[in-house]
CSV table of C-alpha atoms (C1' of nucleotides) in Angstrom, one decimal:
chain,number,residue,atom,x,y,z
A,219,MET,CA,139.7,93.2,20.0
A,220,GLN,CA,139.7,96.8,19.1
A,221,THR,CA,141.6,99.4,21.1
A,222,GLY,CA,139.5,102.6,20.6
A,223,ARG,CA,140.6,106.1,21.4
A,224,PRO,CA,143.3,106.3,24.1
A,225,LEU,CA,143.0,108.4,27.2
A,226,GLU,CA,144.0,112.0,26.7
A,227,PHE,CA,145.2,112.6,30.2
A,228,ASP,CA,147.5,110.7,32.7
A,229,PRO,CA,145.2,109.3,35.4
A,230,GLN,CA,148.1,109.3,37.9
A,231,LEU,CA,148.9,113.0,37.3
A,232,ALA,CA,145.2,113.8,37.5
A,233,ILE,CA,145.0,112.0,40.9
A,234,ASP,CA,148.1,114.0,42.0
A,235,ALA,CA,146.3,117.2,41.1
A,236,ALA,CA,143.2,116.2,42.9
A,237,MET,CA,145.2,115.1,45.9
A,238,GLY,CA,146.7,118.6,46.2
A,239,VAL,CA,143.2,120.1,46.4
A,240,PHE,CA,141.9,117.6,48.9
A,241,TRP,CA,145.0,118.0,50.9
A,242,LEU,CA,144.6,121.7,51.2
A,243,ARG,CA,140.9,122.0,51.6
A,244,GLY,CA,139.6,118.7,52.9
A,245,PHE,CA,136.9,116.6,51.4
A,246,GLU,CA,133.7,118.5,52.1
A,247,ALA,CA,135.1,121.9,51.2
A,248,THR,CA,136.4,120.7,47.9
A,249,SER,CA,133.8,121.0,45.2
A,250,LEU,CA,133.5,119.1,41.9
A,251,SER,CA,134.4,122.2,40.0
A,252,ASP,CA,137.5,122.7,42.2
A,253,LEU,CA,138.6,119.3,41.2
A,254,LEU,CA,137.8,119.6,37.5
A,255,ALA,CA,139.7,122.9,37.4
A,256,ALA,CA,142.8,121.4,39.1
A,257,MET,CA,142.7,118.2,37.1
A,258,GLY,CA,141.9,119.9,33.8
A,259,LEU,CA,139.1,117.5,33.0
A,260,SER,CA,135.6,117.8,31.8
A,261,LYS,CA,132.8,116.4,33.9
A,262,SER,CA,132.2,113.4,31.8
A,263,SER,CA,135.8,112.4,31.6
A,264,PHE,CA,136.0,112.8,35.3
A,265,TYR,CA,133.1,110.5,36.1
A,266,ASN,CA,134.2,108.1,33.3
A,267,ALA,CA,137.6,107.7,34.8
A,268,PHE,CA,137.0,108.0,38.6
A,269,GLY,CA,133.4,107.2,39.3
A,270,SER,CA,132.6,109.7,41.9
A,271,LYS,CA,134.1,112.4,44.1
A,272,GLN,CA,134.5,110.0,47.0
A,273,GLN,CA,136.0,107.2,44.9
A,274,LEU,CA,138.6,109.7,43.7
A,275,PHE,CA,139.2,110.8,47.2
A,276,GLU,CA,139.9,107.2,48.3
A,277,ALA,CA,142.3,106.8,45.3
A,278,CYS,CA,144.1,109.9,46.6
A,279,LEU,CA,144.4,108.5,50.0
A,280,VAL,CA,145.9,105.3,48.7
A,281,ARG,CA,148.3,107.2,46.5
A,282,PHE,CA,149.3,109.5,49.3
A,283,ARG,CA,150.0,106.5,51.6
A,284,ARG,CA,152.1,104.7,49.1
A,285,ARG,CA,154.1,107.7,48.2
A,286,HIS,CA,154.8,108.7,51.8
A,287,VAL,CA,155.6,105.3,53.1
A,288,GLU,CA,158.1,105.1,50.3
A,289,ARG,CA,159.5,108.5,51.1
A,290,MET,CA,159.9,107.5,54.8
A,291,GLY,CA,161.7,104.4,53.7
A,292,GLU,CA,164.2,106.4,51.7
A,293,MET,CA,164.7,108.8,54.6
A,294,LEU,CA,165.3,106.0,57.0
A,295,HIS,CA,167.8,104.4,54.6
A,296,SER,CA,169.8,107.6,54.0
A,297,ALA,CA,169.7,108.9,57.6
A,298,ALA,CA,172.8,109.1,59.7
A,299,SER,CA,171.2,106.8,62.3
A,300,PRO,CA,167.8,105.4,63.0
A,301,LEU,CA,167.3,107.9,65.8
A,302,ALA,CA,168.4,110.8,63.5
A,303,PHE,CA,165.7,109.6,61.1
A,304,VAL,CA,163.0,109.8,63.8
A,305,ARG,CA,164.1,113.3,64.9
A,306,GLU,CA,164.2,114.4,61.2
A,307,MET,CA,160.6,113.1,60.7
A,308,LEU,CA,159.3,115.0,63.7
A,309,LEU,CA,161.2,118.1,62.8
A,310,THR,CA,159.9,118.0,59.3
A,311,ASN,CA,156.4,118.1,60.6
A,312,ALA,CA,157.2,120.9,63.0
A,313,ARG,CA,158.9,123.0,60.4
A,314,GLU,CA,155.8,123.3,58.2
A,315,ALA,CA,155.0,126.2,60.5
A,316,ARG,CA,158.0,127.9,59.1
A,317,GLU,CA,156.8,127.9,55.6
A,318,PRO,CA,154.8,130.7,54.1
A,319,GLY,CA,151.4,130.1,52.8
A,320,PRO,CA,148.6,127.8,54.0
A,321,ARG,CA,149.3,124.8,56.2
A,322,ARG,CA,147.9,121.6,54.8
A,323,GLY,CA,149.2,119.1,57.4
A,324,CYS,CA,149.0,115.5,56.5
A,325,LEU,CA,146.3,114.3,54.2
A,326,ILE,CA,145.7,111.1,56.3
A,327,MET,CA,145.5,112.9,59.6
A,328,ASN,CA,143.3,115.6,58.1
A,329,THR,CA,141.0,112.8,56.9
A,330,ALA,CA,141.0,111.0,60.2
A,331,THR,CA,139.7,114.2,61.9
A,332,GLU,CA,137.3,115.3,59.2
A,333,PHE,CA,135.9,112.3,57.6
A,334,ALA,CA,136.9,108.9,59.0
A,335,GLY,CA,133.9,108.7,61.4
A,336,ARG,CA,131.4,109.0,58.7
A,337,ASP,CA,132.4,106.4,56.1
A,338,ALA,CA,133.7,102.9,56.6
A,339,ALA,CA,135.8,102.8,53.3
A,340,VAL,CA,137.6,106.0,54.1
A,341,ALA,CA,138.1,104.9,57.7
A,342,ALA,CA,139.8,101.7,56.4
A,343,CYS,CA,142.1,103.8,54.2
A,344,VAL,CA,143.1,105.9,57.2
A,345,GLU,CA,143.7,102.9,59.4
A,346,ASP,CA,145.8,101.2,56.7
A,347,ALA,CA,147.9,104.2,56.3
A,348,ALA,CA,148.3,104.7,60.1
A,349,ARG,CA,149.4,101.1,60.3
A,350,ASP,CA,152.0,101.6,57.6
A,351,PHE,CA,153.4,104.7,59.1
A,352,ALA,CA,153.6,103.1,62.5
A,353,ALA,CA,155.4,100.1,61.0
A,354,MET,CA,158.0,102.3,59.5
A,355,PHE,CA,158.6,103.9,62.9
A,356,ARG,CA,158.8,100.5,64.5
A,357,THR,CA,161.5,99.4,62.1
A,358,ALA,CA,163.4,102.5,62.9
A,359,ILE,CA,163.1,101.9,66.6
A,360,GLU,CA,164.2,98.3,66.4
A,361,MET,CA,167.2,99.4,64.3
A,362,ALA,CA,167.9,102.0,67.0
A,363,GLN,CA,167.7,99.3,69.6
A,364,GLU,CA,170.3,97.2,67.8
A,365,HIS,CA,172.3,100.3,67.4
A,366,GLY,CA,172.1,100.9,71.2
A,367,GLU,CA,170.4,104.2,70.7
A,368,ILE,CA,167.3,103.1,72.5
A,369,PRO,CA,167.1,100.6,75.5
A,370,ARG,CA,166.5,97.1,74.3
A,371,ASN,CA,163.8,96.3,76.8
A,372,ALA,CA,161.5,99.0,75.4
A,373,ASP,CA,158.4,97.9,73.6
A,374,ALA,CA,159.1,99.0,70.0
A,375,ALA,CA,155.5,98.8,68.9
A,376,VAL,CA,154.3,101.1,71.7
A,377,LEU,CA,157.1,103.6,71.0
A,378,ALA,CA,156.2,103.5,67.3
A,379,ARG,CA,152.6,104.4,68.1
A,380,TYR,CA,153.8,107.1,70.4
A,381,LEU,CA,155.8,108.6,67.6
A,382,LEU,CA,152.9,108.5,65.3
A,383,THR,CA,150.8,110.2,67.9
A,384,THR,CA,153.4,112.9,68.3
A,385,MET,CA,153.5,113.4,64.6
A,386,ALA,CA,149.8,113.9,64.5
A,387,GLY,CA,149.9,116.3,67.4
A,388,LEU,CA,152.6,118.3,65.8
A,389,ARG,CA,150.6,118.7,62.6
A,390,THR,CA,147.6,119.8,64.6
A,391,MET,CA,149.6,122.4,66.5
A,392,VAL,CA,151.0,123.7,63.3
A,393,LYS,CA,147.5,124.3,62.0
A,394,ALA,CA,146.6,125.8,65.4
A,395,GLY,CA,149.2,128.4,64.8
A,396,LEU,CA,152.1,127.6,67.1
A,397,PRO,CA,155.4,129.0,65.8
A,398,ALA,CA,158.0,126.7,64.4
A,399,ASP,CA,160.7,127.4,67.0
A,400,GLU,CA,158.4,126.4,69.9
A,401,LEU,CA,157.4,123.3,68.1
A,402,GLU,CA,161.0,122.3,67.6
A,403,LYS,CA,161.6,122.5,71.3
A,404,VAL,CA,158.5,120.3,71.7
A,405,VAL,CA,160.2,117.8,69.4
A,406,GLU,CA,163.2,117.6,71.6
A,407,VAL,CA,161.0,116.9,74.6
A,408,ALA,CA,159.2,114.2,72.7
A,409,MET,CA,162.5,112.6,71.7
A,410,SER,CA,163.5,112.4,75.3
A,411,ALA,CA,160.8,109.9,75.9
A,412,LEU,CA,162.7,107.4,73.8
A,413,ARG,CA,165.7,107.2,76.1
B,150,MET,CA,111.9,152.2,76.3
B,151,GLN,CA,109.6,149.3,75.6
B,152,THR,CA,110.8,145.7,76.1
B,153,GLY,CA,108.8,143.8,73.5
B,154,ARG,CA,108.3,140.1,73.3
B,155,PRO,CA,111.0,138.1,75.1
B,156,LEU,CA,113.1,135.3,73.6
B,157,GLU,CA,111.3,132.0,73.6
B,158,PHE,CA,114.4,129.9,73.8
B,159,ASP,CA,117.6,130.0,75.9
B,160,PRO,CA,120.4,131.2,73.6
B,161,GLN,CA,123.0,129.4,75.7
B,162,LEU,CA,121.1,126.2,75.4
B,163,ALA,CA,120.7,126.7,71.7
B,164,ILE,CA,124.4,127.3,71.3
B,165,ASP,CA,125.1,124.1,73.3
B,166,ALA,CA,122.9,122.1,70.9
B,167,ALA,CA,124.6,123.6,67.9
B,168,MET,CA,128.0,122.9,69.5
B,169,GLY,CA,127.1,119.2,69.7
B,170,VAL,CA,126.4,119.0,66.0
B,171,PHE,CA,129.5,121.0,64.9
B,172,TRP,CA,131.6,118.9,67.3
B,173,LEU,CA,130.4,115.7,65.8
B,174,ARG,CA,130.3,116.6,62.1
B,175,GLY,CA,132.5,119.6,61.7
B,176,PHE,CA,131.7,123.0,60.1
B,177,GLU,CA,131.3,122.1,56.4
B,178,ALA,CA,129.4,118.9,56.8
B,179,THR,CA,126.9,120.6,59.1
B,180,SER,CA,124.0,122.0,57.2
B,181,LEU,CA,121.6,124.8,58.3
B,182,SER,CA,118.8,122.3,58.7
B,183,ASP,CA,121.0,120.1,60.9
B,184,LEU,CA,121.4,123.1,63.1
B,185,LEU,CA,117.8,124.2,63.1
B,186,ALA,CA,116.7,120.7,64.0
B,187,ALA,CA,119.1,120.4,66.8
B,188,MET,CA,118.4,123.8,68.2
B,189,GLY,CA,114.6,123.6,67.7
B,190,LEU,CA,114.5,127.0,66.0
B,191,SER,CA,112.9,128.4,62.9
B,192,LYS,CA,115.1,129.9,60.3
B,193,SER,CA,114.2,133.4,61.1
B,194,SER,CA,114.7,133.0,64.8
B,195,PHE,CA,118.1,131.6,64.0
B,196,TYR,CA,119.3,134.4,61.8
B,197,ASN,CA,117.8,136.9,64.1
B,198,ALA,CA,119.7,135.6,67.1
B,199,PHE,CA,122.9,134.4,65.6
B,200,GLY,CA,123.5,136.2,62.3
B,201,SER,CA,125.0,133.4,60.2
B,202,LYS,CA,126.2,129.8,60.3
B,203,GLN,CA,129.8,131.0,60.8
B,204,GLN,CA,129.0,133.5,63.5
B,205,LEU,CA,127.2,130.8,65.4
B,206,PHE,CA,130.2,128.5,64.9
B,207,GLU,CA,132.5,131.1,66.4
B,208,ALA,CA,130.1,131.5,69.3
B,209,CYS,CA,130.3,127.7,69.8
B,210,LEU,CA,134.1,127.8,69.8
B,211,VAL,CA,134.2,130.5,72.4
B,212,ARG,CA,131.7,128.7,74.6
B,213,PHE,CA,133.6,125.4,74.2
B,214,ARG,CA,136.8,127.0,75.2
B,215,ARG,CA,135.4,128.7,78.3
B,216,ARG,CA,133.7,125.5,79.4
B,217,HIS,CA,136.7,123.3,79.0
B,218,VAL,CA,139.2,125.6,80.5
B,219,GLU,CA,136.9,125.8,83.5
B,220,ARG,CA,136.6,122.0,83.6
B,221,MET,CA,140.4,121.6,83.4
B,222,GLY,CA,140.7,124.0,86.3
B,223,GLU,CA,138.3,121.9,88.4
B,224,MET,CA,140.1,118.7,87.5
B,225,LEU,CA,143.5,120.3,88.4
B,226,HIS,CA,142.1,121.5,91.7
B,227,SER,CA,140.6,118.2,92.7
B,228,ALA,CA,143.4,116.0,91.5
B,229,ALA,CA,145.5,113.9,93.9
B,230,SER,CA,148.6,115.7,92.5
B,231,PRO,CA,149.5,118.0,89.6
B,232,LEU,CA,151.1,115.1,87.8
B,233,ALA,CA,148.1,113.0,88.4
B,234,PHE,CA,146.0,115.7,86.8
B,235,VAL,CA,148.2,115.7,83.7
B,236,ARG,CA,148.0,111.9,83.4
B,237,GLU,CA,144.2,112.0,83.9
B,238,MET,CA,143.9,114.6,81.1
B,239,LEU,CA,145.8,112.5,78.6
B,240,LEU,CA,144.0,109.3,79.6
B,241,THR,CA,140.7,111.0,79.2
B,242,ASN,CA,141.6,111.7,75.6
B,243,ALA,CA,142.8,108.2,75.0
B,244,ARG,CA,139.8,106.6,76.5
B,245,GLU,CA,137.4,108.1,74.1
B,246,ALA,CA,138.4,105.2,71.9
B,247,ARG,CA,136.8,102.9,74.5
B,248,GLU,CA,133.4,104.5,74.2
B,249,PRO,CA,130.8,103.2,71.8
B,250,GLY,CA,129.5,105.4,69.1
B,251,PRO,CA,131.2,108.1,67.0
B,252,ARG,CA,134.4,109.8,68.1
B,253,ARG,CA,134.1,113.5,68.1
B,254,GLY,CA,137.5,114.4,69.4
B,255,CYS,CA,138.0,118.0,70.6
B,256,LEU,CA,136.1,120.7,68.8
B,257,ILE,CA,139.1,123.1,68.9
B,258,MET,CA,141.5,120.5,67.4
B,259,ASN,CA,138.9,119.5,64.9
B,260,THR,CA,138.5,123.1,63.8
B,261,ALA,CA,142.2,123.6,63.7
B,262,THR,CA,142.5,120.9,61.1
B,263,GLU,CA,139.4,121.5,59.2
B,264,PHE,CA,138.9,125.2,59.1
B,265,ALA,CA,141.5,127.4,60.8
B,266,GLY,CA,143.5,127.9,57.6
B,267,ARG,CA,140.6,129.4,55.7
B,268,ASP,CA,139.2,132.0,58.0
B,269,ALA,CA,141.1,134.5,60.2
B,270,ALA,CA,138.4,134.9,62.8
B,271,VAL,CA,138.1,131.2,63.3
B,272,ALA,CA,141.9,130.9,63.4
B,273,ALA,CA,142.0,133.5,66.2
B,274,CYS,CA,139.4,131.5,68.2
B,275,VAL,CA,141.5,128.4,67.8
B,276,GLU,CA,144.7,130.1,68.8
B,277,ASP,CA,143.1,131.7,71.9
B,278,ALA,CA,141.8,128.3,73.0
B,279,ALA,CA,145.1,126.6,72.4
B,280,ARG,CA,146.8,129.3,74.5
B,281,ASP,CA,144.4,128.8,77.3
B,282,PHE,CA,144.8,125.1,77.3
B,283,ALA,CA,148.5,125.4,77.3
B,284,ALA,CA,148.4,127.9,80.2
B,285,MET,CA,146.4,125.4,82.3
B,286,PHE,CA,149.0,122.7,81.6
B,287,ARG,CA,151.8,125.2,82.4
B,288,THR,CA,150.2,125.9,85.8
B,289,ALA,CA,150.0,122.2,86.5
B,290,ILE,CA,153.6,121.7,85.6
B,291,GLU,CA,154.8,124.6,87.7
B,292,MET,CA,152.8,123.1,90.6
B,293,ALA,CA,154.4,119.8,89.9
B,294,GLN,CA,157.8,121.4,90.0
B,295,GLU,CA,157.1,122.9,93.4
B,296,HIS,CA,155.8,119.5,94.5
B,297,GLY,CA,159.1,117.9,93.3
B,298,GLU,CA,157.3,115.7,90.8
B,299,ILE,CA,159.1,117.4,87.8
B,300,PRO,CA,162.7,118.7,87.8
B,301,ARG,CA,162.8,122.4,88.5
B,302,ASN,CA,165.2,123.2,85.7
B,303,ALA,CA,162.7,122.1,83.1
B,304,ASP,CA,161.0,124.7,80.9
B,305,ALA,CA,157.4,124.7,82.0
B,306,ALA,CA,156.2,126.5,79.0
B,307,VAL,CA,157.8,124.0,76.6
B,308,LEU,CA,156.5,121.1,78.6
B,309,ALA,CA,153.0,122.6,78.5
B,310,ARG,CA,153.1,122.8,74.7
B,311,TYR,CA,154.4,119.3,74.6
B,312,LEU,CA,151.4,118.1,76.5
B,313,LEU,CA,149.0,120.0,74.3
B,314,THR,CA,150.7,118.5,71.3
B,315,THR,CA,150.3,115.0,72.8
B,316,MET,CA,146.7,115.6,73.6
B,317,ALA,CA,146.0,116.7,70.0
B,318,GLY,CA,147.9,113.6,68.7
B,319,LEU,CA,145.9,111.3,71.0
B,320,ARG,CA,142.6,112.7,69.7
B,321,THR,CA,143.8,112.2,66.1
B,322,MET,CA,144.8,108.6,66.8
B,323,VAL,CA,141.5,107.9,68.4
B,324,LYS,CA,139.8,109.1,65.2
B,325,ALA,CA,142.2,107.1,63.2
B,326,GLY,CA,141.0,104.0,64.9
B,327,LEU,CA,143.7,103.0,67.3
B,328,PRO,CA,142.4,100.9,70.2
B,329,ALA,CA,142.2,102.4,73.7
B,330,ASP,CA,144.5,100.1,75.5
B,331,GLU,CA,147.3,100.8,73.0
B,332,LEU,CA,146.7,104.5,73.4
B,333,GLU,CA,146.9,104.2,77.2
B,334,LYS,CA,150.4,102.7,76.8
B,335,VAL,CA,151.2,105.6,74.6
B,336,VAL,CA,150.2,108.0,77.4
B,337,GLU,CA,152.6,106.3,79.7
B,338,VAL,CA,155.4,106.8,77.3
B,339,ALA,CA,154.4,110.4,76.8
B,340,MET,CA,154.4,110.9,80.6
B,341,SER,CA,157.9,109.6,80.8
B,342,ALA,CA,159.2,112.7,79.0
B,343,LEU,CA,158.3,114.8,81.9
B,344,ARG,CA,160.8,113.2,84.3
C,180,DG,C1',93.3,147.6,76.0
C,181,DG,C1',96.0,150.1,73.1
C,182,DT,C1',100.7,150.7,71.7
C,183,DT,C1',105.1,149.1,70.8
C,184,DA,C1',109.0,146.1,70.0
C,185,DA,C1',110.4,141.9,69.0
C,186,DA,C1',109.9,136.9,67.7
C,187,DT,C1',107.9,133.8,64.7
C,188,DG,C1',106.6,130.6,60.6
C,189,DG,C1',106.9,130.0,56.0
C,190,DA,C1',107.3,131.6,51.4
C,191,DC,C1',110.9,132.7,48.5
C,192,DC,C1',115.6,133.2,46.4
C,193,DA,C1',119.6,132.5,43.4
C,194,DA,C1',123.5,129.8,43.3
C,195,DG,C1',125.9,125.7,43.7
C,196,DC,C1',125.9,120.9,44.6
C,197,DG,C1',127.1,116.0,42.9
C,198,DG,C1',125.7,113.4,39.2
C,199,DT,C1',123.5,111.6,34.5
C,200,DC,C1',123.1,111.5,29.7
C,201,DC,C1',123.8,111.9,24.9
C,202,DA,C1',125.2,113.3,20.4
C,203,DA,C1',129.4,114.3,18.2
C,204,DA,C1',134.3,113.8,17.6
C,205,DA,C1',138.4,111.3,17.4
C,206,DA,C1',141.9,107.9,17.4
C,207,DT,C1',143.1,103.3,16.7
C,208,DG,C1',143.2,98.5,14.1
C,209,DG,C1',142.0,96.2,10.1
D,64,DC,C1',138.6,104.4,4.6
D,65,DC,C1',135.7,102.0,7.3
D,66,DA,C1',134.3,100.0,11.7
D,67,DT,C1',134.8,100.0,16.4
D,68,DT,C1',135.6,101.8,20.8
D,69,DT,C1',136.2,105.3,23.8
D,70,DT,C1',136.6,110.2,25.0
D,71,DT,C1',134.7,114.5,25.1
D,72,DG,C1',131.9,118.9,25.9
D,73,DG,C1',127.9,120.5,27.3
D,74,DA,C1',123.0,120.4,28.2
D,75,DC,C1',120.4,118.9,31.8
D,76,DC,C1',118.7,117.0,36.3
D,77,DG,C1',116.6,117.4,41.0
D,78,DC,C1',118.1,118.7,45.2
D,79,DT,C1',120.2,121.3,48.8
D,80,DT,C1',122.7,125.0,50.2
D,81,DG,C1',123.0,129.5,53.1
D,82,DG,C1',120.4,133.4,53.4
D,83,DT,C1',116.4,137.1,52.9
D,84,DC,C1',111.9,139.0,53.6
D,85,DC,C1',107.5,139.9,55.2
D,86,DA,C1',103.0,139.5,57.2
D,87,DT,C1',101.4,137.8,61.5
D,88,DT,C1',101.5,136.7,66.2
D,89,DT,C1',102.9,137.4,70.7
D,90,DA,C1',104.2,139.4,75.0
D,91,DA,C1',105.3,143.3,77.9
D,92,DC,C1',104.7,148.1,79.4
D,93,DC,C1',101.7,152.1,80.4
DNA sequence: GGTTAAATGGACCAAGCGGTCCAAAAATGG
DNA sequence: CCATTTTTGGACCGCTTGGTCCATTTAACC
């Protein structure tokens, strides 16, 4: 079995580059040439390696999900307490409003609003990611309950979905132009629902 | 001063039709022919009356905002109590998940995520609408405070923004595919932050 | 019924879209 | 250094995009 010429680019890195563009501009507003420019590929290499714009997009969603679930896990692990982790997560979302430059929000939430209704495969990616994020929150809440930070009779699954909802809302409000300091106060109100 | 031939269509009705399409599909994914078909206009009538796709879009945003602020006002007025109004608002958002067919969410929130970062005029429309919605919530909260439903020392403006955030989050979660009954439980958690 | 102002349908536009295809180049294993 | 496998650049595709333009029709006023 012959090997042939090896790939000249790193597919993972290319996906990362594409992810950045999709993240910033969404699916529809991103053109093929935008992608090619960002990835540094020719058209044929692109189609050879990724099939189509939408397939690449789905790959980006999967990669985004994996990476961010991982990052959440690390944050939970290194946080002062489970509840501190939750607060930190929400604050991180709110504080995007503080940064200069464009607000890109969360790729998954963006996709849910822009695209999930139109394509089943994409919708599945979004649902999977949402489930994963909620599961991370649920773990944190159960830990907090054992810690005594949250009442033990509370329904951890419902609280987890509540937190996910709040996260999504914060991201939307950032995009809608609310200032960071106001959103940080909103986070404190949101946290008060856990007690 | 001569009058000339009168318009053959009702511009308001045409905007309503266009709004429906934008609401469902977003700005980028809506093509001119989609709009013309929905509005029942020829291309020249369209450009004559509305200037461009984006100008029409902005008109839709303005109209959407006016209509929904109005509707919120009516709901607040006819509600059993200010707090009941708030709960009803949130539940209305959550219950979109119960309806068959595509989920369109809220045109303003959709636009915030899809488009607000790229165009200043559109961003301004979104900010204005967000401010109006928040103001309605604020009125409701202040009424609830006088009613004794919410502690008087709470910051009504912050709570209002919290509610707006929750609304936006609920709409996103509906689009992400969470079932209605779970979202209704989330609403109850969210409401508990007001007490 | 003529005059005027505006609406209308449809031809037309260049540019961009996502996607295909192929001949040439290149890197590996033998 | 040859054979095999794969990548690569670029030509090419049909189609759609948002938008313009104009000759014609239409309605209202006097």
